[in-house]
Structure formats: structure tokens, C-alpha cells
Amino acid sequence: MIADKMKSFVAGSSAIRAMFEEGKKMAAIYGAENVYDFSLGNPSLEPPAAVKEAVLKVLEETSPNELHGYPSNGGFEDVRLAIAQQQNRLHGTNYNEENIIMTVGAAAGLNIILKAILNPGDEVIVFAPFFGEYASYVANYDGVLVTVSPDIQTFQPNMDELEQKITKNTKALIINTPNNPTGVIYSEETLKTLSEILTKKEKEIGHPIYLISDEPYRELFYGDFKIPFVPDFYPNTIIAYSFSKSLSLPGERIGYVTIHSEADGFEELVSAMTVANRISGFVNAPTLWQKVVPYVMDTHVDVSVYKKNRDDLYAILQELGYPCVLGDGAFYLFPQSLIPDDKAFCNAAKEFRLLIVPGSSFGCPGHFRMAYCVDNATIHNAKESLKLLKEKYSK
Amino acid sequence: MIADKMKSFVAGSSAIRAMFEEGKKMAAIYGAENVYDFSLGNPSLEPPAAVKEAVLKVLEETSPNELHGYPSNGGFEDVRLAIAQQQNRLHGTNYNEENIIMTVGAAAGLNIILKAILNPGDEVIVFAPFFGEYASYVANYDGVLVTVSPDIQTFQPNMDELEQKITKNTKALIINTPNNPTGVIYSEETLKTLSEILTKKEKEIGHPIYLISDEPYRELFYGDFKIPFVPDFYPNTIIAYSFSKSLSLPGERIGYVTIHSEADGFEELVSAMTVANRISGFVNAPTLWQKVVPYVMDTHVDVSVYKKNRDDLYAILQELGYPCVLGDGAFYLFPQSLIPDDKAFCNAAKEFRLLIVPGSSFGCPGHFRMAYCVDNATIHNAKESLKLLKEKYSK
């Protein structure tokens, strides 16, 4: 009854989501406090108080027909301009509303970017480990996902392999920094090298390689440094952003795409993505949330809470002997599984009511992902289960 | 720079949307009251007061993490169950939450249905005139749109031609009643005949033909009758519904899909559409609006206002000599253009600051669409322009 392509999608349906559904069932059986659910990046922090205030404000002050009616497919001009001006303030760019398209979250953003640029057979490169949904998004437009193998010592991009894997069919590279699932952040040096490779290869192959920067974790970093602004290093950059994590609003599906002014074919890209927003069925980002954005775009959740979670979880993993790279951002750690078969390992973890996601879901077997956007108590309560899991494989 | 497929989409981009953008520009130049914009189905009525009350209620009473966090991809179970029970009350069905998938409006609903069922080359039949976006949605999944030519006397479906156009590649038929752009409603008799044809043809070709019923205008009808419930006539029915029109919330993107329990491959369809919701980048319908639905799903805007608009506009068209079928629903009339070239006709209308959409955009040249979801004054103020337009072609 269903499409052939969908059969494999349904069969290989997101392990993360399956775990999320299983977690809800286990919580009903054992009580939520006895299930240590690190499966989904569902923020534990409440949205900042400013969010509710802004919702109430726009409900009071905006005419209902404007607030809830159809905007342009790219979004309200005033909202897009406000974001453009914020970017100009932060990054010294020269954006206006044309550079910004409001989207149904970053997932929609990535989809309209890929729909706009991919011909069937075009290659999109990702660095393993990567957010598994990229594979679906690229397949949606009959693109070919090309993976660069992980450097499991650092989870920084493997530049030599990147260079080898760029072909005349390469249309784009997706990066995600701070990274899901590793938490690692790319330094300025890394972005500089990346840009040099892409610029050189663009000349060789004779057409643009778009750098798609997926940035839902842009504000979530733990340390006294700045996250580099990708277009500063490479002009052919398109950013997909979401307020899901910075404002703890993942269910509301509100984000935007930034098309850098110096990107090749800027006007054509903007038109194509705006049309893609409409014909893909998104039509436009939810309007109430669009109108809320200008009031809350400069605020974010208290990241010190996530930092403490990360520090506590990392200390426990170290103490118990789980090898793990310490990432400085997002809300994930990506330790090694204690047996090569990470799926079996994550299945075994369920015995101890511990929900963790196999690295295979991110193109990086032999690891598992823990989303630490949970109550701090969950991390400490999970220690015993992590210990028992370790002991199971230490006989 | 952009995908080949997108080039034609961008070039032939929605005439309705182009008109909408042009209307905004003309309003800025001539003043909104001097532009008679009948281009877009953007409801003129404010949402019922219950909508804002419900938003405030869910903001007060729901924990922010539940309200704004990730739900299941199909939507909150309690919301889906509430809708299922409403359908059971109204239609005597036996639905539960499995029958309902919350979507980012009906546009997303149609896309996840088509993504779930279409293999490349599968045929989807529509009756002209039809909502132009169907062509894009079918093309998104490499389906082939097959159009049945219009009966311009009644705008009821042409059954003989339907029967001829069903082939072994036919996977689905999309209907839209009350209809955009004609306003016509299919009677029980029509649906019965349709069902007989589809049932006979299913046996001949040996696989299901899904009837996709696009129902954003379900509550907008003007008369003392009931809109037939399509699954009562044909079990292989999947409905895409939206609150955009019934509650005047088109910008918020909230709707749902109903998969009838007796549809072939029910479980498989539900799984595929749920996965399609995720991998297409919708992820889930906006959660605040999901939670609002149970409080407002039994209410709707005051349709007597649209009825008066329709009656007044129809009377003006009759008086001026524009041949037009009187539809009993939605908020559109679809008169004949006074020259065969409807695009030239709609272009000429702009001289008189009259924004109307060519029938070609709906697969039915020689006509034009007027969306009468406007202030009643706009209709009466437009009379002079309609008269001048008529005179232009009566020399």
C-alpha cells in the first residue's frame, strides 16, 4: 500500500524516536523517576519567562487577522528584518529581510535548502558522526549522502578524507557545530582549513559547493569563547537555525534560514527557497511564533544548568571507565560503547532502565549518545545503571 | 545554482501568491481601501473569541515543557483522541488516536499522504478546476498528475472521463469539497457514483485507489444541509483537514489527517505518514496549537458573513453579466472571463485595481477566481471596477 522508498524509511525508522516512544512506555510502568532517559534532545529547561510574556504581548497588541493570517511564504518582513539587524549587530554583516527566510524549525530549513539546490544524484557530504535525519533529508530530493569517516580521538573533521571525497557531483557539505551527537565545536582554525579546501575544490570542479551550517545549538556552549560565524570564513554559506534549543521550544517549529549575501546565485537561492517553503507544504513558519521572535531572539535558556549536567555526567563516565571525548557545546556526550556492537549495547542498557542511542544512528558505530538535557538528578540516579552496564561487559 | 526542477517551479510560481504580493504593493501606493483584492483565501473574519481564550488557558495550565517540548511525531495522544472522539460523535465512526495524525496544516497533510503512498510514475487524478498546489505536491514525489476536464456548466465531477482516465498506475484521486476555486459541494449522490467507479476500478486494476479528501472548507457552507462524510461512501479514504478556514488561523499551520479505519493497509499507512511527518522536516504540528484544538474544534467563524458576501458578489456578477456557477461553500466564486485568455483578462483587471486570479492557475482557463473572504464593503466598492472591466470587453 505504501511507497517502496517509505518501506525502508519505516523499517529503519529513527532509533532515537523509537527510544523516545519506548521511554514513555517504560516511565508508565516503572515511574518516570526510575527510567533514565537520555534518548531525545528534548530540552529539560523551561523557556525563559520572556517567551510567555512575548506571547501574551503579541496576542494583546497585534490584530488577530495579521497575527494568524497568511504572511508572505518567506515570513513577515518586519520579523525577518529584525533578525537581519540582529545578525548585523552580532556579526557586522549587511543583511536585510531578503537574507532571512522564516521556517518551520531547522528541519524545514534544511529541507528547503536541499530542495532548492539538489538535482537527483548530486552529492552532499557529511562528517560522521552526524545527525541521522540528514540521510532522510538528502534522500527526499534524490541526493546522494557521502560520509567522511570520523576521527574518534577528537571528533574534529577529517580534512584529508573530505578533500578526497569531493567530486564534480558535490553540491553541498553539511556541518553542525556545536555538534549533535558529539558536543564538539569547530574552531576558527578548522573553519579556515575547511574553507580553503572548499574554495580550491570549487575552482577545480567549476561550480559552487554550498556549506550548509545546521546551527540549532549555536547558543549552547560551555566556556569563555565565541562560536565562530561560519560565513566569515566561507561566503557560500547557508545557515539553518532554530529556536528549539536556545528557547526550549522544539515542539513549536520556529526557526529561520540565513542566506549569506555573498553566496553564489543569492537572488536565485532566495526565490527557490521561498517557493520550496510553499510547495513542500510548510507554506510559512507559524505566525504567532514569528511575531514572538523579535522580543526573545536575544535571550536564551540558562546554559550553566546544561554545563553542570555535562560536567557531572562526564565525571561519572570517567570514573566508571567509559572513554569519551569532552565536547564544549550542545547537550550531548558520545562515549564509546563497551562492545563493538553498539545496538546490542544500547539494548542491554534497557535492562537497567537506561535509554541511550546507538552510534550507528549517527553513522558512527561503537559509540552511544547521551542527551544530558535532563534533570540533574537523573544523571546522578543513572550512575548505578551505568555501573551495572559496565560490569556486565567487564566479566 | 538551483535545482533544475526548481527552475520551473520558480518560473511558474503561484499566480495567487504573486497577486498577493502585488496586492500588498498596490495597497501601499493607492491605499488599501482603493485596491479590491480578491486574490488570496486569507480569511477576513477574526478567529472566534474562544481561540484566544484557549491559548491563554493552555499557557496557564500546561507545563511549559509539555506545551512546547517534542510530542510524538504524530502529535499529542490526548489531542488526537479528542479529535477521534469528535469524529465518532459526528459521524458514528469508531476512531481512536491511531486514526488521527496532527499536521502542519492541510498542505503538510497532503504532502505526507502523497509521500507515504506514491512511487515515481504513480498517477494521481484531480478534477479540473483544482487547487494549483496539488500539481506541486504530486511532483514532489515524482507522481504524475492526471486531470479530468471540467464540466463548466455545473463544476460537478465528470464521471465518464474519470472512469476512462483510471489506469493500472492510478494510485489516488484528490477531491476538494466544498471546492476551491468553484465553491461547489459534492452531493451524496455524486460521492456514491464516485465510490462505485473507484470500487469497480480497484477490482479491475487489482490494487487500492485512495480517495484523498482535502477538506479545509468543511464548515463553510451556506444552506440548510449537511456536508456528506466521505468515508461513509468509500472506505479507502484519507482526509486532510485544516483549522485555517474554520477558525481563521491559516498562518498558524495546524490541521490533521484522518485515516479511515477500513482503509487498505491502515497500520502501514499510519506508520508511513508518521515517519513522513518527521523526515519531510515537519517533525510535528506546532504544539501550542495542538493543545488549543480540543477547546475550539467544535466552534467556527460566523459563516453567515461569508454567505452574505457570496450573495452580494453573485448578485453583482449577475447584474453585470458575468456568467458564474453559484457554489454553496468555501469562499470562492469562479466566473467566466470575458475573453478566452484569462491571464490577459486578470492582467487587465489590475488597471481597475481589481485583483483576481486566472482560472489557468486551477487547470481551467477562461475563468477567474474571486476569493470573497473580504470586507463586505470591498465587494460593493469593487462593483464599479467590475463594471469598467466588463465595458472594456463589450465594445
mmCIF file of N, CA, C and O in Angstrom, chain B residues 105-170:
data_model
loop_
_atom_site.group_PDB
_atom_site.id
_atom_site.type_symbol
_atom_site.label_atom_id
_atom_site.label_comp_id
_atom_site.label_asym_id
_atom_site.label_seq_id
_atom_site.Cartn_x
_atom_site.Cartn_y
_atom_site.Cartn_z
ATOM 1 N N GLY B 105 -0.886 22.056 9.108
ATOM 2 C CA GLY B 105 -1.916 22.457 8.155
ATOM 3 C C GLY B 105 -2.258 21.340 7.170
ATOM 4 O O GLY B 105 -1.651 20.256 7.195
ATOM 5 N N ALA B 106 -3.234 21.613 6.302
ATOM 6 C CA ALA B 106 -3.652 20.611 5.322
ATOM 7 C C ALA B 106 -2.597 20.419 4.236
ATOM 8 O O ALA B 106 -2.468 19.334 3.668
ATOM 9 N N ALA B 107 -1.811 21.459 3.953
ATOM 10 C CA ALA B 107 -0.757 21.340 2.937
ATOM 11 C C ALA B 107 0.238 20.260 3.355
ATOM 12 O O ALA B 107 0.645 19.420 2.550
ATOM 13 N N ALA B 108 0.633 20.285 4.623
ATOM 14 C CA ALA B 108 1.526 19.244 5.139
ATOM 15 C C ALA B 108 0.815 17.897 5.122
ATOM 16 O O ALA B 108 1.413 16.862 4.786
ATOM 17 N N GLY B 109 -0.469 17.908 5.468
ATOM 18 C CA GLY B 109 -1.239 16.665 5.457
ATOM 19 C C GLY B 109 -1.221 16.016 4.085
ATOM 20 O O GLY B 109 -0.921 14.825 3.934
ATOM 21 N N LEU B 110 -1.501 16.801 3.052
ATOM 22 C CA LEU B 110 -1.497 16.258 1.690
ATOM 23 C C LEU B 110 -0.115 15.741 1.320
ATOM 24 O O LEU B 110 0.026 14.697 0.678
ATOM 25 N N ASN B 111 0.915 16.465 1.737
ATOM 26 C CA ASN B 111 2.276 16.029 1.413
ATOM 27 C C ASN B 111 2.660 14.722 2.105
ATOM 28 O O ASN B 111 3.288 13.868 1.495
ATOM 29 N N ILE B 112 2.291 14.557 3.357
ATOM 30 C CA ILE B 112 2.674 13.279 3.998
ATOM 31 C C ILE B 112 1.848 12.119 3.454
ATOM 32 O O ILE B 112 2.346 11.000 3.360
ATOM 33 N N ILE B 113 0.614 12.393 3.037
ATOM 34 C CA ILE B 113 -0.181 11.327 2.411
ATOM 35 C C ILE B 113 0.495 10.898 1.106
ATOM 36 O O ILE B 113 0.736 9.710 0.868
ATOM 37 N N LEU B 114 0.825 11.884 0.266
ATOM 38 C CA LEU B 114 1.399 11.563 -1.044
ATOM 39 C C LEU B 114 2.784 10.938 -0.890
ATOM 40 O O LEU B 114 3.132 9.999 -1.609
ATOM 41 N N LYS B 115 3.570 11.445 0.052
ATOM 42 C CA LYS B 115 4.898 10.856 0.268
ATOM 43 C C LYS B 115 4.760 9.400 0.710
ATOM 44 O O LYS B 115 5.550 8.546 0.333
ATOM 45 N N ALA B 116 3.731 9.151 1.521
ATOM 46 C CA ALA B 116 3.552 7.790 2.044
ATOM 47 C C ALA B 116 3.157 6.799 0.961
ATOM 48 O O ALA B 116 3.531 5.626 1.030
ATOM 49 N N ILE B 117 2.404 7.246 -0.048
ATOM 50 C CA ILE B 117 1.838 6.260 -0.977
ATOM 51 C C ILE B 117 2.419 6.254 -2.387
ATOM 52 O O ILE B 117 2.286 5.259 -3.090
ATOM 53 N N LEU B 118 3.075 7.331 -2.802
ATOM 54 C CA LEU B 118 3.451 7.424 -4.226
ATOM 55 C C LEU B 118 4.816 6.831 -4.548
ATOM 56 O O LEU B 118 5.825 7.203 -3.948
ATOM 57 N N ASN B 119 4.836 5.943 -5.515
ATOM 58 C CA ASN B 119 6.083 5.579 -6.182
ATOM 59 C C ASN B 119 6.221 6.477 -7.409
ATOM 60 O O ASN B 119 5.213 6.936 -7.952
ATOM 61 N N PRO B 120 7.475 6.709 -7.856
ATOM 62 C CA PRO B 120 7.637 7.539 -9.059
ATOM 63 C C PRO B 120 6.808 6.972 -10.215
ATOM 64 O O PRO B 120 6.792 5.759 -10.431
ATOM 65 N N GLY B 121 6.107 7.857 -10.891
ATOM 66 C CA GLY B 121 5.286 7.427 -12.024
ATOM 67 C C GLY B 121 3.850 7.087 -11.658
ATOM 68 O O GLY B 121 3.004 6.951 -12.552
ATOM 69 N N ASP B 122 3.559 6.943 -10.368
ATOM 70 C CA ASP B 122 2.172 6.693 -9.960
ATOM 71 C C ASP B 122 1.301 7.889 -10.346
ATOM 72 O O ASP B 122 1.740 9.045 -10.250
ATOM 73 N N GLU B 123 0.087 7.580 -10.745
ATOM 74 C CA GLU B 123 -0.811 8.643 -11.197
ATOM 75 C C GLU B 123 -1.791 9.072 -10.110
ATOM 76 O O GLU B 123 -2.321 8.241 -9.380
ATOM 77 N N VAL B 124 -1.974 10.383 -10.037
ATOM 78 C CA VAL B 124 -2.941 10.969 -9.107
ATOM 79 C C VAL B 124 -3.919 11.801 -9.938
ATOM 80 O O VAL B 124 -3.507 12.703 -10.658
ATOM 81 N N ILE B 125 -5.191 11.461 -9.808
ATOM 82 C CA ILE B 125 -6.207 12.132 -10.619
ATOM 83 C C ILE B 125 -6.820 13.297 -9.849
ATOM 84 O O ILE B 125 -7.038 13.207 -8.640
ATOM 85 N N VAL B 126 -7.040 14.396 -10.558
ATOM 86 C CA VAL B 126 -7.771 15.537 -9.990
ATOM 87 C C VAL B 126 -8.823 15.990 -10.998
ATOM 88 O O VAL B 126 -8.653 15.809 -12.206
ATOM 89 N N PHE B 127 -9.900 16.554 -10.471
ATOM 90 C CA PHE B 127 -10.926 17.145 -11.326
ATOM 91 C C PHE B 127 -10.632 18.622 -11.525
ATOM 92 O O PHE B 127 -10.555 19.371 -10.547
ATOM 93 N N ALA B 128 -10.486 19.052 -12.773
ATOM 94 C CA ALA B 128 -10.332 20.488 -13.032
ATOM 95 C C ALA B 128 -11.691 21.164 -12.858
ATOM 96 O O ALA B 128 -12.707 20.565 -13.220
ATOM 97 N N PRO B 129 -11.746 22.401 -12.339
ATOM 98 C CA PRO B 129 -10.605 23.138 -11.792
ATOM 99 C C PRO B 129 -10.207 22.598 -10.412
ATOM 100 O O PRO B 129 -11.048 22.104 -9.686
ATOM 101 N N PHE B 130 -8.899 22.712 -10.111
ATOM 102 C CA PHE B 130 -8.385 22.192 -8.838
ATOM 103 C C PHE B 130 -7.376 23.184 -8.266
ATOM 104 O O PHE B 130 -6.777 23.977 -9.011
ATOM 105 N N PHE B 131 -7.180 23.130 -6.973
ATOM 106 C CA PHE B 131 -6.203 23.948 -6.265
ATOM 107 C C PHE B 131 -4.825 23.677 -6.868
ATOM 108 O O PHE B 131 -4.348 22.540 -6.839
ATOM 109 N N GLY B 132 -4.197 24.710 -7.442
ATOM 110 C CA GLY B 132 -2.980 24.531 -8.223
ATOM 111 C C GLY B 132 -1.840 23.868 -7.485
ATOM 112 O O GLY B 132 -0.976 23.228 -8.102
ATOM 113 N N GLU B 133 -1.809 24.000 -6.166
ATOM 114 C CA GLU B 133 -0.723 23.411 -5.398
ATOM 115 C C GLU B 133 -0.692 21.887 -5.508
ATOM 116 O O GLU B 133 0.357 21.273 -5.278
ATOM 117 N N TYR B 134 -1.819 21.270 -5.824
ATOM 118 C CA TYR B 134 -1.814 19.804 -5.970
ATOM 119 C C TYR B 134 -0.754 19.371 -6.976
ATOM 120 O O TYR B 134 -0.128 18.320 -6.809
ATOM 121 N N ALA B 135 -0.577 20.168 -8.038
ATOM 122 C CA ALA B 135 0.406 19.811 -9.061
ATOM 123 C C ALA B 135 1.810 19.757 -8.451
ATOM 124 O O ALA B 135 2.586 18.839 -8.720
ATOM 125 N N SER B 136 2.133 20.740 -7.604
ATOM 126 C CA SER B 136 3.441 20.740 -6.950
ATOM 127 C C SER B 136 3.574 19.569 -5.986
ATOM 128 O O SER B 136 4.611 18.914 -5.920
ATOM 129 N N TYR B 137 2.538 19.340 -5.210
ATOM 130 C CA TYR B 137 2.611 18.279 -4.198
ATOM 131 C C TYR B 137 2.832 16.914 -4.857
ATOM 132 O O TYR B 137 3.626 16.110 -4.384
ATOM 133 N N VAL B 138 2.115 16.665 -5.941
ATOM 134 C CA VAL B 138 2.276 15.384 -6.639
ATOM 135 C C VAL B 138 3.683 15.294 -7.241
ATOM 136 O O VAL B 138 4.352 14.260 -7.147
ATOM 137 N N ALA B 139 4.159 16.402 -7.807
ATOM 138 C CA ALA B 139 5.506 16.421 -8.401
ATOM 139 C C ALA B 139 6.584 16.219 -7.331
ATOM 140 O O ALA B 139 7.644 15.648 -7.618
ATOM 141 N N ASN B 140 6.332 16.654 -6.106
ATOM 142 C CA ASN B 140 7.319 16.460 -5.029
ATOM 143 C C ASN B 140 7.735 15.001 -4.888
ATOM 144 O O ASN B 140 8.848 14.715 -4.453
ATOM 145 N N TYR B 141 6.840 14.089 -5.224
ATOM 146 C CA TYR B 141 7.132 12.657 -5.039
ATOM 147 C C TYR B 141 7.188 11.949 -6.390
ATOM 148 O O TYR B 141 6.982 10.736 -6.470
ATOM 149 N N ASP B 142 7.445 12.721 -7.437
ATOM 150 C CA ASP B 142 7.582 12.194 -8.789
ATOM 151 C C ASP B 142 6.350 11.449 -9.268
ATOM 152 O O ASP B 142 6.455 10.527 -10.085
ATOM 153 N N GLY B 143 5.203 11.849 -8.721
ATOM 154 C CA GLY B 143 3.946 11.317 -9.236
ATOM 155 C C GLY B 143 3.542 12.057 -10.509
ATOM 156 O O GLY B 143 4.160 13.049 -10.891
ATOM 157 N N VAL B 144 2.539 11.516 -11.184
ATOM 158 C CA VAL B 144 2.049 12.131 -12.421
ATOM 159 C C VAL B 144 0.623 12.612 -12.180
ATOM 160 O O VAL B 144 -0.241 11.835 -11.769
ATOM 161 N N LEU B 145 0.401 13.905 -12.386
ATOM 162 C CA LEU B 145 -0.933 14.467 -12.200
ATOM 163 C C LEU B 145 -1.767 14.217 -13.453
ATOM 164 O O LEU B 145 -1.342 14.539 -14.563
ATOM 165 N N VAL B 146 -2.923 13.616 -13.280
ATOM 166 C CA VAL B 146 -3.833 13.356 -14.397
ATOM 167 C C VAL B 146 -5.094 14.184 -14.144
ATOM 168 O O VAL B 146 -5.709 14.063 -13.080
ATOM 169 N N THR B 147 -5.436 15.042 -15.089
ATOM 170 C CA THR B 147 -6.590 15.916 -14.843
ATOM 171 C C THR B 147 -7.802 15.467 -15.649
ATOM 172 O O THR B 147 -7.681 15.086 -16.813
ATOM 173 N N VAL B 148 -8.935 15.517 -15.001
ATOM 174 C CA VAL B 148 -10.220 15.260 -15.660
ATOM 175 C C VAL B 148 -10.800 16.621 -16.003
ATOM 176 O O VAL B 148 -10.860 17.511 -15.146
ATOM 177 N N SER B 149 -11.210 16.788 -17.244
ATOM 178 C CA SER B 149 -11.616 18.128 -17.706
ATOM 179 C C SER B 149 -12.913 18.578 -17.030
ATOM 180 O O SER B 149 -13.723 17.760 -16.605
ATOM 181 N N PRO B 150 -13.079 19.887 -16.915
ATOM 182 C CA PRO B 150 -14.200 20.415 -16.139
ATOM 183 C C PRO B 150 -15.530 20.334 -16.879
ATOM 184 O O PRO B 150 -15.573 20.379 -18.101
ATOM 185 N N ASP B 151 -16.577 20.223 -16.111
ATOM 186 C CA ASP B 151 -17.924 20.454 -16.624
ATOM 187 C C ASP B 151 -18.269 21.883 -16.239
ATOM 188 O O ASP B 151 -18.660 22.148 -15.094
ATOM 189 N N ILE B 152 -18.097 22.805 -17.178
ATOM 190 C CA ILE B 152 -18.205 24.215 -16.794
ATOM 191 C C ILE B 152 -19.650 24.673 -16.588
ATOM 192 O O ILE B 152 -19.889 25.792 -16.161
ATOM 193 N N GLN B 153 -20.593 23.820 -16.862
ATOM 194 C CA GLN B 153 -21.991 24.169 -16.565
ATOM 195 C C GLN B 153 -22.302 24.011 -15.073
ATOM 196 O O GLN B 153 -23.137 24.727 -14.525
ATOM 197 N N THR B 154 -21.668 23.021 -14.434
ATOM 198 C CA THR B 154 -22.016 22.693 -13.041
ATOM 199 C C THR B 154 -20.802 22.618 -12.116
ATOM 200 O O THR B 154 -20.940 22.711 -10.909
ATOM 201 N N PHE B 155 -19.625 22.422 -12.686
ATOM 202 C CA PHE B 155 -18.408 22.126 -11.917
ATOM 203 C C PHE B 155 -18.555 20.894 -11.017
ATOM 204 O O PHE B 155 -17.848 20.753 -10.014
ATOM 205 N N GLN B 156 -19.482 20.017 -11.384
ATOM 206 C CA GLN B 156 -19.534 18.709 -10.740
ATOM 207 C C GLN B 156 -18.579 17.789 -11.498
ATOM 208 O O GLN B 156 -18.259 18.047 -12.653
ATOM 209 N N PRO B 157 -18.086 16.726 -10.832
ATOM 210 C CA PRO B 157 -17.073 15.879 -11.498
ATOM 211 C C PRO B 157 -17.614 15.186 -12.744
ATOM 212 O O PRO B 157 -18.759 14.753 -12.781
ATOM 213 N N ASN B 158 -16.746 15.103 -13.716
ATOM 214 C CA ASN B 158 -17.049 14.444 -14.990
ATOM 215 C C ASN B 158 -16.737 12.954 -14.826
ATOM 216 O O ASN B 158 -15.595 12.520 -14.948
ATOM 217 N N MET B 159 -17.777 12.158 -14.535
ATOM 218 C CA MET B 159 -17.580 10.766 -14.128
ATOM 219 C C MET B 159 -17.125 9.869 -15.277
ATOM 220 O O MET B 159 -16.343 8.953 -15.074
ATOM 221 N N ASP B 160 -17.659 10.127 -16.489
ATOM 222 C CA ASP B 160 -17.273 9.276 -17.620
ATOM 223 C C ASP B 160 -15.782 9.419 -17.887
ATOM 224 O O ASP B 160 -15.069 8.437 -18.068
ATOM 225 N N GLU B 161 -15.332 10.674 -17.865
ATOM 226 C CA GLU B 161 -13.910 10.882 -18.134
ATOM 227 C C GLU B 161 -13.053 10.315 -17.004
ATOM 228 O O GLU B 161 -11.982 9.779 -17.243
ATOM 229 N N LEU B 162 -13.540 10.437 -15.769
ATOM 230 C CA LEU B 162 -12.807 9.827 -14.642
ATOM 231 C C LEU B 162 -12.572 8.349 -14.922
ATOM 232 O O LEU B 162 -11.451 7.848 -14.816
ATOM 233 N N GLU B 163 -13.642 7.661 -15.278
ATOM 234 C CA GLU B 163 -13.561 6.218 -15.494
ATOM 235 C C GLU B 163 -12.535 5.887 -16.581
ATOM 236 O O GLU B 163 -11.750 4.960 -16.453
ATOM 237 N N GLN B 164 -12.536 6.704 -17.632
ATOM 238 C CA GLN B 164 -11.583 6.457 -18.721
ATOM 239 C C GLN B 164 -10.143 6.705 -18.292
ATOM 240 O O GLN B 164 -9.222 6.073 -18.801
ATOM 241 N N LYS B 165 -9.960 7.621 -17.351
ATOM 242 C CA LYS B 165 -8.592 8.022 -17.026
ATOM 243 C C LYS B 165 -7.954 7.184 -15.927
ATOM 244 O O LYS B 165 -6.774 7.357 -15.619
ATOM 245 N N ILE B 166 -8.718 6.296 -15.322
ATOM 246 C CA ILE B 166 -8.121 5.398 -14.330
ATOM 247 C C ILE B 166 -7.359 4.290 -15.065
ATOM 248 O O ILE B 166 -7.901 3.633 -15.952
ATOM 249 N N THR B 167 -6.078 4.136 -14.721
ATOM 250 C CA THR B 167 -5.243 3.100 -15.340
ATOM 251 C C THR B 167 -4.642 2.246 -14.228
ATOM 252 O O THR B 167 -4.869 2.514 -13.046
ATOM 253 N N LYS B 168 -3.837 1.283 -14.616
ATOM 254 C CA LYS B 168 -3.188 0.447 -13.597
ATOM 255 C C LYS B 168 -2.194 1.264 -12.762
ATOM 256 O O LYS B 168 -1.759 0.848 -11.697
ATOM 257 N N ASN B 169 -1.818 2.429 -13.243
ATOM 258 C CA ASN B 169 -0.897 3.289 -12.480
ATOM 259 C C ASN B 169 -1.599 4.257 -11.535
ATOM 260 O O ASN B 169 -0.948 5.009 -10.817
ATOM 261 N N THR B 170 -2.924 4.239 -11.551
ATOM 262 C CA THR B 170 -3.661 5.177 -10.688
ATOM 263 C C THR B 170 -3.498 4.770 -9.225
ATOM 264 O O THR B 170 -3.824 3.654 -8.845
#
